[in-house]
Tab-separated table of C-alpha atoms in Angstrom:
chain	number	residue	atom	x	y	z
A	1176	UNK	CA	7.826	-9.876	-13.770
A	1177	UNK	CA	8.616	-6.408	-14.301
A	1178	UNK	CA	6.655	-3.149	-13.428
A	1179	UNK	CA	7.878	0.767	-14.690
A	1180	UNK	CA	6.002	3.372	-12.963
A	1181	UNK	CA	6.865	7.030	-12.967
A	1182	UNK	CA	8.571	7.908	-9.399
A	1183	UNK	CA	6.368	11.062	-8.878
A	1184	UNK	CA	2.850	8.226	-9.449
A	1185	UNK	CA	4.458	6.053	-7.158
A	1186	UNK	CA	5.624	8.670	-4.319
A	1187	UNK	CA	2.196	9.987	-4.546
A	1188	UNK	CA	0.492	6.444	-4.089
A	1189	UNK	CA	2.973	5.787	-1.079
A	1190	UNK	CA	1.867	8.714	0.693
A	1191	UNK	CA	-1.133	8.225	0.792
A	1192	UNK	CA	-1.318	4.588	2.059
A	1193	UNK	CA	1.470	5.282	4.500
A	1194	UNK	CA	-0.993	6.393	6.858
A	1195	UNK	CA	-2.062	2.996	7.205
A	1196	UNK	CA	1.059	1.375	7.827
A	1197	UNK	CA	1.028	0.476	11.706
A	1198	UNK	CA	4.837	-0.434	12.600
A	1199	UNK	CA	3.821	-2.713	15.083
A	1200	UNK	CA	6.235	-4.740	16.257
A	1201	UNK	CA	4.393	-7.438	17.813
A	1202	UNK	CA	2.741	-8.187	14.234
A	1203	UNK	CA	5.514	-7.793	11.944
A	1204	UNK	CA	3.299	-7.855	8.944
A	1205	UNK	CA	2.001	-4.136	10.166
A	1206	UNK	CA	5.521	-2.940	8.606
A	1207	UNK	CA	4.671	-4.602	5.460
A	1208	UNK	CA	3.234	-3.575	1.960
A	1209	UNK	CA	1.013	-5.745	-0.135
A	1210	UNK	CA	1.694	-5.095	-3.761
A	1211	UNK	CA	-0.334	-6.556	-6.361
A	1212	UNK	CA	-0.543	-6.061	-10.166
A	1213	UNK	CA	-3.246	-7.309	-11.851
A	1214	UNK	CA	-5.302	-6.572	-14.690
A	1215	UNK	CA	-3.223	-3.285	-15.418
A	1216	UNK	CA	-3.875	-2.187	-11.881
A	1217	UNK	CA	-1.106	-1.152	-9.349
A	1218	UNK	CA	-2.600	-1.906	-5.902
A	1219	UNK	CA	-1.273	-1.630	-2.741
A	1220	UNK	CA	-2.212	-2.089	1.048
A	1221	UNK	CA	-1.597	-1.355	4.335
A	1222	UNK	CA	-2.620	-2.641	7.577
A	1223	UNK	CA	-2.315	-1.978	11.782
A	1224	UNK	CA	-4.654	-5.117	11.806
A	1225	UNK	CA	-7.656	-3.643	12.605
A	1226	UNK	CA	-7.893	-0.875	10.018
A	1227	UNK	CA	-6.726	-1.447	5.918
A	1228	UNK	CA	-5.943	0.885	3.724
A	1229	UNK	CA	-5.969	0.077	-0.574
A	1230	UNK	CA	-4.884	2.586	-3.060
A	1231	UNK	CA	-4.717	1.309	-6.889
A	1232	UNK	CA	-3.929	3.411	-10.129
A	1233	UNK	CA	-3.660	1.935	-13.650
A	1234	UNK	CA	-0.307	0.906	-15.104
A	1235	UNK	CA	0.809	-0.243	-17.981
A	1236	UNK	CA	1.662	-3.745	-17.995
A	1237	UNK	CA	0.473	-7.148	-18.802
A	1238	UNK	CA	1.868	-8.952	-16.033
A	1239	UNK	CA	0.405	-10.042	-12.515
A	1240	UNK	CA	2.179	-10.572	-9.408
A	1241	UNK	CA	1.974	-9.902	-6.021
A	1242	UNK	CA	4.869	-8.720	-3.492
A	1243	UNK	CA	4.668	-8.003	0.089
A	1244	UNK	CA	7.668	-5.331	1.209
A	1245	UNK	CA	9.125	-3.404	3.914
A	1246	UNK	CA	7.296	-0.187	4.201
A	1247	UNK	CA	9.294	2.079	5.189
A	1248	UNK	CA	12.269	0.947	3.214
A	1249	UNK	CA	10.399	1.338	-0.317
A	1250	UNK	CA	8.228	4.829	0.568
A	1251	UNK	CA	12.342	6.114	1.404
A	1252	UNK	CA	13.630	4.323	-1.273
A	1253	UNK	CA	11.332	5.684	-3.678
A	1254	UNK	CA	11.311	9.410	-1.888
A	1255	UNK	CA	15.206	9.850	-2.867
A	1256	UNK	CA	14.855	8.350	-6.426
A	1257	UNK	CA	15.617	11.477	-8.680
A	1258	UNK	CA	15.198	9.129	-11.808
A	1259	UNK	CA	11.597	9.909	-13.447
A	1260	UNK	CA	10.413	6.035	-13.663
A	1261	UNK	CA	11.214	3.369	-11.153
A	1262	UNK	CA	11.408	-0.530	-12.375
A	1263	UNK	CA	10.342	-3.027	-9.896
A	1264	UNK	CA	11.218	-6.145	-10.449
A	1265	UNK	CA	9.506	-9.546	-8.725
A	1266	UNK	CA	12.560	-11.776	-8.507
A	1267	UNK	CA	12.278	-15.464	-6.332
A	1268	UNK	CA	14.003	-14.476	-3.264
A	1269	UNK	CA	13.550	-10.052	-3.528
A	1270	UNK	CA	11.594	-7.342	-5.124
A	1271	UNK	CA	14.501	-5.568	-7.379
A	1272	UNK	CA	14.115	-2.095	-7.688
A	1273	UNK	CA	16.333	0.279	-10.149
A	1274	UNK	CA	16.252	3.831	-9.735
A	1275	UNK	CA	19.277	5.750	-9.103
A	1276	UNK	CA	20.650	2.618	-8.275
A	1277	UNK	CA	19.714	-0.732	-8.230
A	1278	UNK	CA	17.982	-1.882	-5.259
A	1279	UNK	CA	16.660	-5.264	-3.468
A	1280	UNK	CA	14.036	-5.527	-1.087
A	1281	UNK	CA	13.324	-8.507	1.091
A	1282	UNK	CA	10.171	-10.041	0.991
A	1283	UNK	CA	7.947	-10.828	3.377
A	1284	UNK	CA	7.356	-14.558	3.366
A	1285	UNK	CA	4.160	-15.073	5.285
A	1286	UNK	CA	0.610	-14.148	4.327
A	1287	UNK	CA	-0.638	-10.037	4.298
A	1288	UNK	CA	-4.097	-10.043	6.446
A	1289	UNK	CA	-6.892	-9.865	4.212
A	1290	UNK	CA	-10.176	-8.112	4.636
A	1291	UNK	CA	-13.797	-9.204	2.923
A	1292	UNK	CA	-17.381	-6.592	2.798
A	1293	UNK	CA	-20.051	-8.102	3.994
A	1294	UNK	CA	-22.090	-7.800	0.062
A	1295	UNK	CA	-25.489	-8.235	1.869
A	1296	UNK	CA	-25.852	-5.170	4.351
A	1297	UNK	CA	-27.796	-2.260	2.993
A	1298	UNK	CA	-25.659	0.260	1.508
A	1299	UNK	CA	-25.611	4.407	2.342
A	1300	UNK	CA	-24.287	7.236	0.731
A	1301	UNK	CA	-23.286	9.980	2.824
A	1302	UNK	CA	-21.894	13.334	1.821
A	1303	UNK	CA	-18.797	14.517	3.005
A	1304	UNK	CA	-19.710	17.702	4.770
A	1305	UNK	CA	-22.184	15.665	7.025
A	1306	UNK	CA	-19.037	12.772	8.147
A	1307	UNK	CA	-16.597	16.300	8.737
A	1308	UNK	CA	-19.582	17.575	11.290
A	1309	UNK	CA	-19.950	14.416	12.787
A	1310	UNK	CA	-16.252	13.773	13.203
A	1311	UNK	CA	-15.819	17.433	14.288
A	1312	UNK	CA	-18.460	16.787	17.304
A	1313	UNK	CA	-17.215	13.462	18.437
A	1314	UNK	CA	-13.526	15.023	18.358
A	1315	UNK	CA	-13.900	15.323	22.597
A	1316	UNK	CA	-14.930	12.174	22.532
A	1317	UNK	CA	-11.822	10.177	21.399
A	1318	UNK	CA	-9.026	9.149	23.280
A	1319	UNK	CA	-5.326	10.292	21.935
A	1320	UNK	CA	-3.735	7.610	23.605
């Protein structure tokens, strides 16, 4: 199972969920990835266990599969690659990647959190400028700590 995605896509989808990633060490799976192809989609999330993050972009590929990596070691991995296209590949025991180099990332054994909508609750669209107000005024109101 065998994915090639350019390295600039993939550094740009990594920074973006990176945010999410919580590094916690008393839940392990915080400083995890959850990569899943499917249906010509690239997604992949990131937890602290409260709060999930899912970015997806189309690839090209007929394959499905579903890997759950190290964070940190595939956003760095993938940050020095000077190659234009990455190859990840889903092997039994690693996820192989080949770049400048040829790479192999653990995976994470146990099950990535999941996260379901509740479909029944009444839906609201609310324009951006109103949420930056809001989140302006309740700035005070937040703890940093």
């Amino acid at each position: 199972m065998t994915l090639s995605i350019g390295t600039a896509k993939l550094n740009s989808l990594l920074g973006k969920v990176q945010k999410g990633v919580g590094n916690n060490k008393i839940l392990p799976v915080t400083e995890y990835l959850l990569l899943e192809v499917a249906d010509k989609q690239l997604s992949i999330t990131a937890t602290n266990f409260v709060n999930f993050i899912t970015i997806s972009d189309k690839v090209e590929t007929e394959e499905n599969w579903t890997a759950i990596v190290k964070a940190d070691t595939l956003i760095k991995l993938a940050a020095k690659t000077t190659k234009s296209e990455l190859k990840l590949t889903l092997k039994e025991d690693f996820l192989e990647v080949k770049g400048n180099g040829t790479y192999k990332l653990d995976l994470f054994t146990e099950d990535f959190p999941s996260y379901d909508f509740d479909e029944s609750t009444k839906k609201h669209e609310v324009e951006t400028s109103v949420l930056k107000r809001v989140f302006v005024v309740n700035r005070a109101s937040i703890a940093t700590e």
